[in-house]
mmCIF file of C-alpha atoms in Angstrom:
data_model
loop_
_atom_site.group_PDB
_atom_site.id
_atom_site.type_symbol
_atom_site.label_atom_id
_atom_site.label_comp_id
_atom_site.label_asym_id
_atom_site.label_seq_id
_atom_site.Cartn_x
_atom_site.Cartn_y
_atom_site.Cartn_z
ATOM 1 C CA MET A 1134 107.832 96.872 118.688
ATOM 2 C CA GLU A 1135 108.486 93.647 120.555
ATOM 3 C CA LEU A 1136 106.216 92.205 123.226
ATOM 4 C CA ALA A 1137 105.362 88.845 124.748
ATOM 5 C CA LEU A 1138 102.163 87.001 123.820
ATOM 6 C CA ASN A 1139 101.317 83.512 125.060
ATOM 7 C CA GLY A 1140 104.862 83.112 126.320
ATOM 8 C CA HIS A 1141 106.524 83.919 122.994
ATOM 9 C CA ALA A 1142 108.082 87.003 121.434
ATOM 10 C CA ALA A 1143 105.775 88.891 119.087
ATOM 11 C CA TYR A 1144 107.004 91.533 116.656
ATOM 12 C CA ALA A 1145 105.131 94.372 114.980
ATOM 13 C CA TYR A 1146 106.721 96.962 112.725
ATOM 14 C CA THR A 1147 105.396 100.427 113.602
ATOM 15 C CA GLY A 1148 106.247 102.268 110.389
ATOM 16 C CA GLY A 1149 109.215 104.232 111.678
ATOM 17 C CA LYS A 1150 107.213 105.964 114.433
ATOM 18 C CA PRO A 1151 106.687 104.861 118.046
ATOM 19 C CA PHE A 1152 103.291 103.229 118.414
ATOM 20 C CA ASP A 1153 100.717 105.500 120.054
ATOM 21 C CA ALA A 1154 97.581 103.688 121.233
ATOM 22 C CA SER A 1155 95.653 106.955 121.448
ATOM 23 C CA LEU A 1156 95.755 107.341 117.652
ATOM 24 C CA PRO A 1157 93.516 105.536 115.163
ATOM 25 C CA THR A 1158 95.222 102.176 114.646
ATOM 26 C CA VAL A 1159 95.885 100.242 111.464
ATOM 27 C CA VAL A 1160 96.951 96.586 111.769
ATOM 28 C CA PHE A 1161 98.575 95.047 108.685
ATOM 29 C CA ILE A 1162 98.408 91.229 108.444
ATOM 30 C CA HIS A 1163 100.607 89.394 105.959
ATOM 31 C CA GLY A 1164 99.837 86.239 104.004
ATOM 32 C CA ALA A 1165 101.244 82.715 104.015
ATOM 33 C CA GLN A 1166 105.040 82.363 104.280
ATOM 34 C CA ASN A 1167 105.455 86.157 104.451
ATOM 35 C CA ASP A 1168 106.149 88.734 107.144
ATOM 36 C CA HIS A 1169 105.540 92.431 107.899
ATOM 37 C CA SER A 1170 107.931 93.597 105.174
ATOM 38 C CA VAL A 1171 105.314 93.143 102.434
ATOM 39 C CA TRP A 1172 103.580 96.259 103.859
ATOM 40 C CA LEU A 1173 106.560 98.643 104.064
ATOM 41 C CA LEU A 1174 105.179 101.430 101.870
ATOM 42 C CA GLN A 1175 101.636 101.300 103.202
ATOM 43 C CA SER A 1176 102.615 100.976 106.863
ATOM 44 C CA ARG A 1177 105.083 103.867 106.696
ATOM 45 C CA TRP A 1178 102.561 106.185 105.043
ATOM 46 C CA PHE A 1179 99.935 105.618 107.721
ATOM 47 C CA ALA A 1180 102.490 105.895 110.532
ATOM 48 C CA HIS A 1181 103.578 109.303 109.232
ATOM 49 C CA HIS A 1182 100.043 110.588 108.698
ATOM 50 C CA GLY A 1183 98.411 110.398 112.101
ATOM 51 C CA PHE A 1184 97.897 106.659 112.668
ATOM 52 C CA GLY A 1185 99.300 104.090 115.029
ATOM 53 C CA VAL A 1186 100.644 101.213 112.928
ATOM 54 C CA LEU A 1187 101.168 97.551 113.756
ATOM 55 C CA ALA A 1188 102.464 95.551 110.796
ATOM 56 C CA VAL A 1189 102.676 92.204 112.519
ATOM 57 C CA ASP A 1190 104.810 89.128 112.075
ATOM 58 C CA LEU A 1191 102.376 86.312 112.805
ATOM 59 C CA PRO A 1192 103.579 83.579 115.210
ATOM 60 C CA GLY A 1193 106.411 81.540 113.712
ATOM 61 C CA HIS A 1194 106.970 84.092 110.940
ATOM 62 C CA GLY A 1195 109.658 86.747 110.634
ATOM 63 C CA ARG A 1196 110.773 87.980 114.042
ATOM 64 C CA SER A 1197 107.867 86.484 116.021
ATOM 65 C CA GLY A 1198 108.562 83.341 117.983
ATOM 66 C CA GLY A 1199 106.561 80.228 118.702
ATOM 67 C CA ALA A 1200 105.050 77.748 116.311
ATOM 68 C CA PRO A 1201 102.845 78.934 113.447
ATOM 69 C CA LEU A 1202 99.203 78.822 114.495
ATOM 70 C CA PRO A 1203 97.227 76.017 112.858
ATOM 71 C CA SER A 1204 93.957 77.794 112.041
ATOM 72 C CA ILE A 1205 92.550 81.100 110.853
ATOM 73 C CA GLU A 1206 90.477 81.214 114.030
ATOM 74 C CA ASP A 1207 93.632 80.982 116.153
ATOM 75 C CA LEU A 1208 95.263 83.741 114.116
ATOM 76 C CA ALA A 1209 92.204 85.963 114.547
ATOM 77 C CA ASP A 1210 92.280 85.518 118.315
ATOM 78 C CA TRP A 1211 96.034 86.233 118.330
ATOM 79 C CA ILE A 1212 95.402 89.577 116.613
ATOM 80 C CA GLU A 1213 92.761 90.396 119.214
ATOM 81 C CA LEU A 1214 95.156 89.427 122.016
ATOM 82 C CA LEU A 1215 97.861 91.670 120.574
ATOM 83 C CA LEU A 1216 95.420 94.570 120.288
ATOM 84 C CA GLU A 1217 94.225 94.077 123.837
ATOM 85 C CA LYS A 1218 97.780 94.153 125.134
ATOM 86 C CA VAL A 1219 98.969 97.224 123.244
ATOM 87 C CA MET A 1220 95.739 99.177 123.743
ATOM 88 C CA ARG A 1221 95.667 98.514 127.475
ATOM 89 C CA SER A 1222 98.858 100.531 127.858
ATOM 90 C CA GLY A 1223 97.441 103.628 126.162
ATOM 91 C CA ILE A 1224 93.641 103.579 126.472
ATOM 92 C CA GLN A 1225 91.790 103.649 129.773
ATOM 93 C CA ALA A 1226 88.949 101.215 130.305
ATOM 94 C CA ASP A 1227 86.325 103.957 130.125
ATOM 95 C CA GLY A 1228 87.608 104.870 126.645
ATOM 96 C CA ALA A 1229 87.394 101.351 125.244
ATOM 97 C CA GLY A 1230 84.458 102.165 122.979
ATOM 98 C CA GLU A 1231 86.299 105.013 121.287
ATOM 99 C CA ALA A 1232 89.397 102.887 120.872
ATOM 100 C CA ALA A 1233 87.420 100.035 119.317
ATOM 101 C CA LYS A 1234 85.974 102.186 116.566
ATOM 102 C CA SER A 1235 89.441 103.426 115.587
ATOM 103 C CA VAL A 1236 90.978 100.033 114.706
ATOM 104 C CA SER A 1237 91.293 99.037 111.046
ATOM 105 C CA LEU A 1238 92.563 95.645 109.886
ATOM 106 C CA VAL A 1239 94.293 95.250 106.523
ATOM 107 C CA GLY A 1240 95.036 91.664 105.470
ATOM 108 C CA HIS A 1241 96.527 90.054 102.376
ATOM 109 C CA SER A 1242 95.590 86.522 101.267
ATOM 110 C CA MET A 1243 95.768 84.371 104.440
ATOM 111 C CA GLY A 1244 95.896 87.664 106.313
ATOM 112 C CA SER A 1245 92.612 88.695 104.707
ATOM 113 C CA LEU A 1246 90.926 85.594 106.121
ATOM 114 C CA THR A 1247 92.433 86.453 109.502
ATOM 115 C CA ALA A 1248 91.099 90.014 109.309
ATOM 116 C CA LEU A 1249 87.647 88.771 108.269
ATOM 117 C CA GLU A 1250 87.457 86.241 111.096
ATOM 118 C CA CYS A 1251 88.839 88.682 113.665
ATOM 119 C CA ALA A 1252 86.204 91.282 112.760
ATOM 120 C CA ALA A 1253 83.460 88.649 112.961
ATOM 121 C CA ARG A 1254 84.667 87.210 116.288
ATOM 122 C CA HIS A 1255 85.513 90.524 117.951
ATOM 123 C CA PRO A 1256 83.114 93.113 116.490
ATOM 124 C CA ALA A 1257 83.480 95.537 119.392
ATOM 125 C CA ARG A 1258 87.148 96.066 118.535
ATOM 126 C CA ILE A 1259 87.165 96.566 114.757
ATOM 127 C CA GLY A 1260 85.818 99.540 112.841
ATOM 128 C CA ARG A 1261 87.047 98.738 109.295
ATOM 129 C CA ILE A 1262 88.653 95.893 107.390
ATOM 130 C CA ALA A 1263 90.404 95.879 104.028
ATOM 131 C CA LEU A 1264 90.820 92.487 102.369
ATOM 132 C CA VAL A 1265 93.585 92.400 99.748
ATOM 133 C CA GLY A 1266 93.991 89.495 97.323
ATOM 134 C CA THR A 1267 91.187 87.551 98.919
ATOM 135 C CA ALA A 1268 88.724 84.762 98.207
ATOM 136 C CA VAL A 1269 86.308 82.910 100.460
ATOM 137 C CA PRO A 1270 86.680 79.997 100.644
ATOM 138 C CA MET A 1271 90.412 79.878 99.834
ATOM 139 C CA PRO A 1272 91.130 76.221 99.036
ATOM 140 C CA VAL A 1273 94.673 75.184 98.123
ATOM 141 C CA SER A 1274 95.186 72.517 95.470
ATOM 142 C CA ASP A 1275 96.272 69.044 96.543
ATOM 143 C CA GLY A 1276 99.391 69.387 94.405
ATOM 144 C CA LEU A 1277 100.522 72.547 96.153
ATOM 145 C CA LEU A 1278 99.693 71.185 99.607
ATOM 146 C CA SER A 1279 101.674 68.029 98.853
ATOM 147 C CA ALA A 1280 104.652 70.020 97.600
ATOM 148 C CA ALA A 1281 104.581 72.264 100.673
ATOM 149 C CA ARG A 1282 104.832 69.186 102.890
ATOM 150 C CA SER A 1283 107.463 67.250 100.954
ATOM 151 C CA ASN A 1284 109.314 69.690 98.696
ATOM 152 C CA GLU A 1285 109.039 73.209 100.054
ATOM 153 C CA ALA A 1286 111.381 74.719 97.466
ATOM 154 C CA LYS A 1287 109.104 73.483 94.690
ATOM 155 C CA ALA A 1288 106.028 74.839 96.488
ATOM 156 C CA ILE A 1289 107.669 78.254 96.869
ATOM 157 C CA ASP A 1290 108.434 78.349 93.147
ATOM 158 C CA MET A 1291 104.856 77.350 92.309
ATOM 159 C CA ILE A 1292 103.417 80.117 94.473
ATOM 160 C CA ASN A 1293 105.896 82.665 93.179
ATOM 161 C CA ASN A 1294 104.976 81.936 89.569
ATOM 162 C CA TRP A 1295 101.240 82.041 90.253
ATOM 163 C CA SER A 1296 101.403 85.166 92.421
ATOM 164 C CA HIS A 1297 102.748 87.517 89.775
ATOM 165 C CA SER A 1298 101.066 88.816 86.665
ATOM 166 C CA PRO A 1299 102.867 88.349 83.324
ATOM 167 C CA ARG A 1300 104.214 91.902 83.573
ATOM 168 C CA GLY A 1301 105.242 91.406 87.195
ATOM 169 C CA ALA A 1302 107.153 88.237 86.299
ATOM 170 C CA LEU A 1303 109.239 90.197 83.791
ATOM 171 C CA GLY A 1304 109.925 93.274 85.906
ATOM 172 C CA GLY A 1305 108.347 96.650 86.456
ATOM 173 C CA ASN A 1306 109.057 97.191 90.141
ATOM 174 C CA THR A 1307 108.538 100.838 91.056
ATOM 175 C CA VAL A 1308 111.904 100.763 92.878
ATOM 176 C CA PRO A 1309 114.737 100.569 90.304
ATOM 177 C CA GLY A 1310 116.925 97.507 90.689
ATOM 178 C CA ILE A 1311 114.433 95.426 92.675
ATOM 179 C CA TRP A 1312 113.363 92.120 91.113
ATOM 180 C CA MET A 1313 109.905 91.221 92.366
ATOM 181 C CA MET A 1314 110.151 87.493 91.701
ATOM 182 C CA GLY A 1315 113.549 87.229 93.367
ATOM 183 C CA ALA A 1316 112.551 89.318 96.377
ATOM 184 C CA ALA A 1317 109.383 87.259 96.920
ATOM 185 C CA LYS A 1318 111.331 84.005 96.715
ATOM 186 C CA ARG A 1319 113.958 85.153 99.218
ATOM 187 C CA LEU A 1320 111.266 86.332 101.627
ATOM 188 C CA ALA A 1321 109.571 82.932 101.497
ATOM 189 C CA GLU A 1322 112.866 81.108 101.957
ATOM 190 C CA ARG A 1323 113.587 83.073 105.145
ATOM 191 C CA GLN A 1324 110.637 81.520 106.973
ATOM 192 C CA PRO A 1325 111.228 78.338 109.014
ATOM 193 C CA VAL A 1326 110.639 74.979 107.391
ATOM 194 C CA GLY A 1327 107.060 73.810 107.883
ATOM 195 C CA VAL A 1328 105.484 77.264 108.049
ATOM 196 C CA LEU A 1329 104.265 77.147 104.450
ATOM 197 C CA ALA A 1330 102.520 73.790 104.813
ATOM 198 C CA ASN A 1331 100.894 74.986 108.027
ATOM 199 C CA ASP A 1332 99.664 78.227 106.459
ATOM 200 C CA LEU A 1333 98.248 76.616 103.326
ATOM 201 C CA ALA A 1334 96.442 73.992 105.390
ATOM 202 C CA ALA A 1335 94.923 76.739 107.564
ATOM 203 C CA CYS A 1336 93.590 78.524 104.472
ATOM 204 C CA THR A 1337 92.062 75.326 103.115
ATOM 205 C CA ALA A 1338 90.442 74.416 106.438
ATOM 206 C CA TYR A 1339 88.737 77.802 106.835
ATOM 207 C CA THR A 1340 85.280 76.946 105.501
ATOM 208 C CA HIS A 1341 82.869 79.303 107.245
ATOM 209 C CA GLY A 1342 84.135 82.565 105.835
ATOM 210 C CA MET A 1343 80.912 83.376 104.014
ATOM 211 C CA GLU A 1344 78.978 83.089 107.260
ATOM 212 C CA ALA A 1345 81.488 85.421 108.915
ATOM 213 C CA ALA A 1346 81.188 87.830 105.981
ATOM 214 C CA ALA A 1347 77.400 87.957 106.155
ATOM 215 C CA ALA A 1348 77.559 88.783 109.869
ATOM 216 C CA LEU A 1349 80.005 91.682 109.538
ATOM 217 C CA GLY A 1350 78.924 95.006 110.925
ATOM 218 C CA CYS A 1351 82.019 97.030 110.000
ATOM 219 C CA ALA A 1352 82.961 98.920 106.864
ATOM 220 C CA THR A 1353 84.713 96.622 104.386
ATOM 221 C CA LEU A 1354 86.904 97.137 101.313
ATOM 222 C CA VAL A 1355 88.044 94.345 98.982
ATOM 223 C CA ILE A 1356 91.078 95.033 96.757
ATOM 224 C CA SER A 1357 91.648 92.576 93.901
ATOM 225 C CA GLY A 1358 94.066 92.175 91.025
ATOM 226 C CA SER A 1359 92.532 91.566 87.622
ATOM 227 C CA ARG A 1360 95.267 89.009 86.793
ATOM 228 C CA ASP A 1361 95.257 87.241 90.171
ATOM 229 C CA MET A 1362 95.565 83.477 89.651
ATOM 230 C CA MET A 1363 95.701 82.643 93.368
ATOM 231 C CA THR A 1364 92.500 84.378 94.481
ATOM 232 C CA HIS A 1365 90.512 85.032 91.313
ATOM 233 C CA PRO A 1366 88.623 88.357 91.128
ATOM 234 C CA LYS A 1367 85.392 86.451 90.423
ATOM 235 C CA ALA A 1368 85.724 84.790 93.831
ATOM 236 C CA ALA A 1369 86.420 88.170 95.403
ATOM 237 C CA ALA A 1370 83.263 89.557 93.769
ATOM 238 C CA LYS A 1371 81.193 86.815 95.422
ATOM 239 C CA LEU A 1372 82.639 87.820 98.774
ATOM 240 C CA VAL A 1373 81.815 91.488 98.170
ATOM 241 C CA ALA A 1374 78.221 90.527 97.405
ATOM 242 C CA ALA A 1375 77.988 88.645 100.710
ATOM 243 C CA ILE A 1376 79.190 91.552 102.888
ATOM 244 C CA PRO A 1377 76.612 94.239 103.654
ATOM 245 C CA GLY A 1378 77.738 97.571 102.195
ATOM 246 C CA ALA A 1379 81.157 96.320 101.061
ATOM 247 C CA ARG A 1380 83.179 98.345 98.572
ATOM 248 C CA SER A 1381 85.566 96.903 95.998
ATOM 249 C CA VAL A 1382 88.546 98.069 93.945
ATOM 250 C CA THR A 1383 90.113 96.058 91.110
ATOM 251 C CA LEU A 1384 93.665 96.923 90.075
ATOM 252 C CA ASP A 1385 94.000 96.372 86.356
ATOM 253 C CA GLY A 1386 96.849 94.066 85.410
ATOM 254 C CA ALA A 1387 97.884 93.193 88.974
ATOM 255 C CA GLY A 1388 98.422 89.630 90.139
ATOM 256 C CA HIS A 1389 98.220 88.240 93.668
ATOM 257 C CA ALA A 1390 101.339 90.111 94.788
ATOM 258 C CA LEU A 1391 99.496 93.423 94.651
ATOM 259 C CA MET A 1392 101.631 95.301 97.169
ATOM 260 C CA ALA A 1393 104.766 94.574 95.119
ATOM 261 C CA GLU A 1394 103.293 95.048 91.654
ATOM 262 C CA GLN A 1395 101.144 98.122 92.314
ATOM 263 C CA PRO A 1396 102.161 99.498 95.744
ATOM 264 C CA ASP A 1397 100.961 103.049 95.111
ATOM 265 C CA ALA A 1398 97.548 101.889 93.865
ATOM 266 C CA VAL A 1399 97.110 99.691 96.945
ATOM 267 C CA LEU A 1400 98.074 102.621 99.164
ATOM 268 C CA ASP A 1401 95.680 104.963 97.356
ATOM 269 C CA ALA A 1402 92.794 102.536 97.835
ATOM 270 C CA LEU A 1403 93.600 102.104 101.536
ATOM 271 C CA ARG A 1404 93.983 105.850 102.076
ATOM 272 C CA SER A 1405 90.602 106.582 100.520
ATOM 273 C CA PHE A 1406 88.951 103.893 102.606
ATOM 274 C CA ILE A 1407 90.573 104.322 106.009
ATOM 275 C CA THR A 1408 90.798 108.109 106.083
ATOM 276 C CA ALA A 1409 87.239 108.686 104.799
#
């Protein structure tokens, strides 16, 4: 699906089915220097099992135009704007309440912060959020920020090494012939220069996530990898404790790249949560 938002092209993958705003909607939000393709398995399953799917390319990423947005707050409002535009075409104003309760946000890493902030800023819209590979706050080291600004190739290699568990770095992709480390590197290299530095700075600057978490009124699931070196499971546990009624799932042996390392386990956790 392609549409115009704020004067720029915006792209959302719909899982191989035309988007239907009358169905319960799941919005998938990728992390820094990524795009919608990190959610291919999960987005296709939901699209073929009675859900409307929007796996977005955030501004300046993938097939979406414009400059990358400089803050998590801006990203959260962009998600709300996209939802408002696509829902308006399929849901009448007098059905807005029913539509709001049917929207679930699923975000990974930077996308998890975006989902959290969007749910806190626009509570009438969002019924559930799933935060994958998350930590609040999510500070980025000075060394990585510096590399992202001055030597992006080095920064990509640093993130790639830290994002995969020891097993994931060696292999083990569920699709024969696919190298997780190589695929992740190529995906990052496809994004425009400057996007990575922007995204990492936005994560670092987002400092009121715990306040947003405490104010949440929607159902929340946190999915963590036990070997995640980017967003440590101990940090995720603190976030779970701050969110009223939050549930958590830890995938044993998974690193930060959970959707690549354990795609079926991520899907199973999301299915149990969103279809409950």
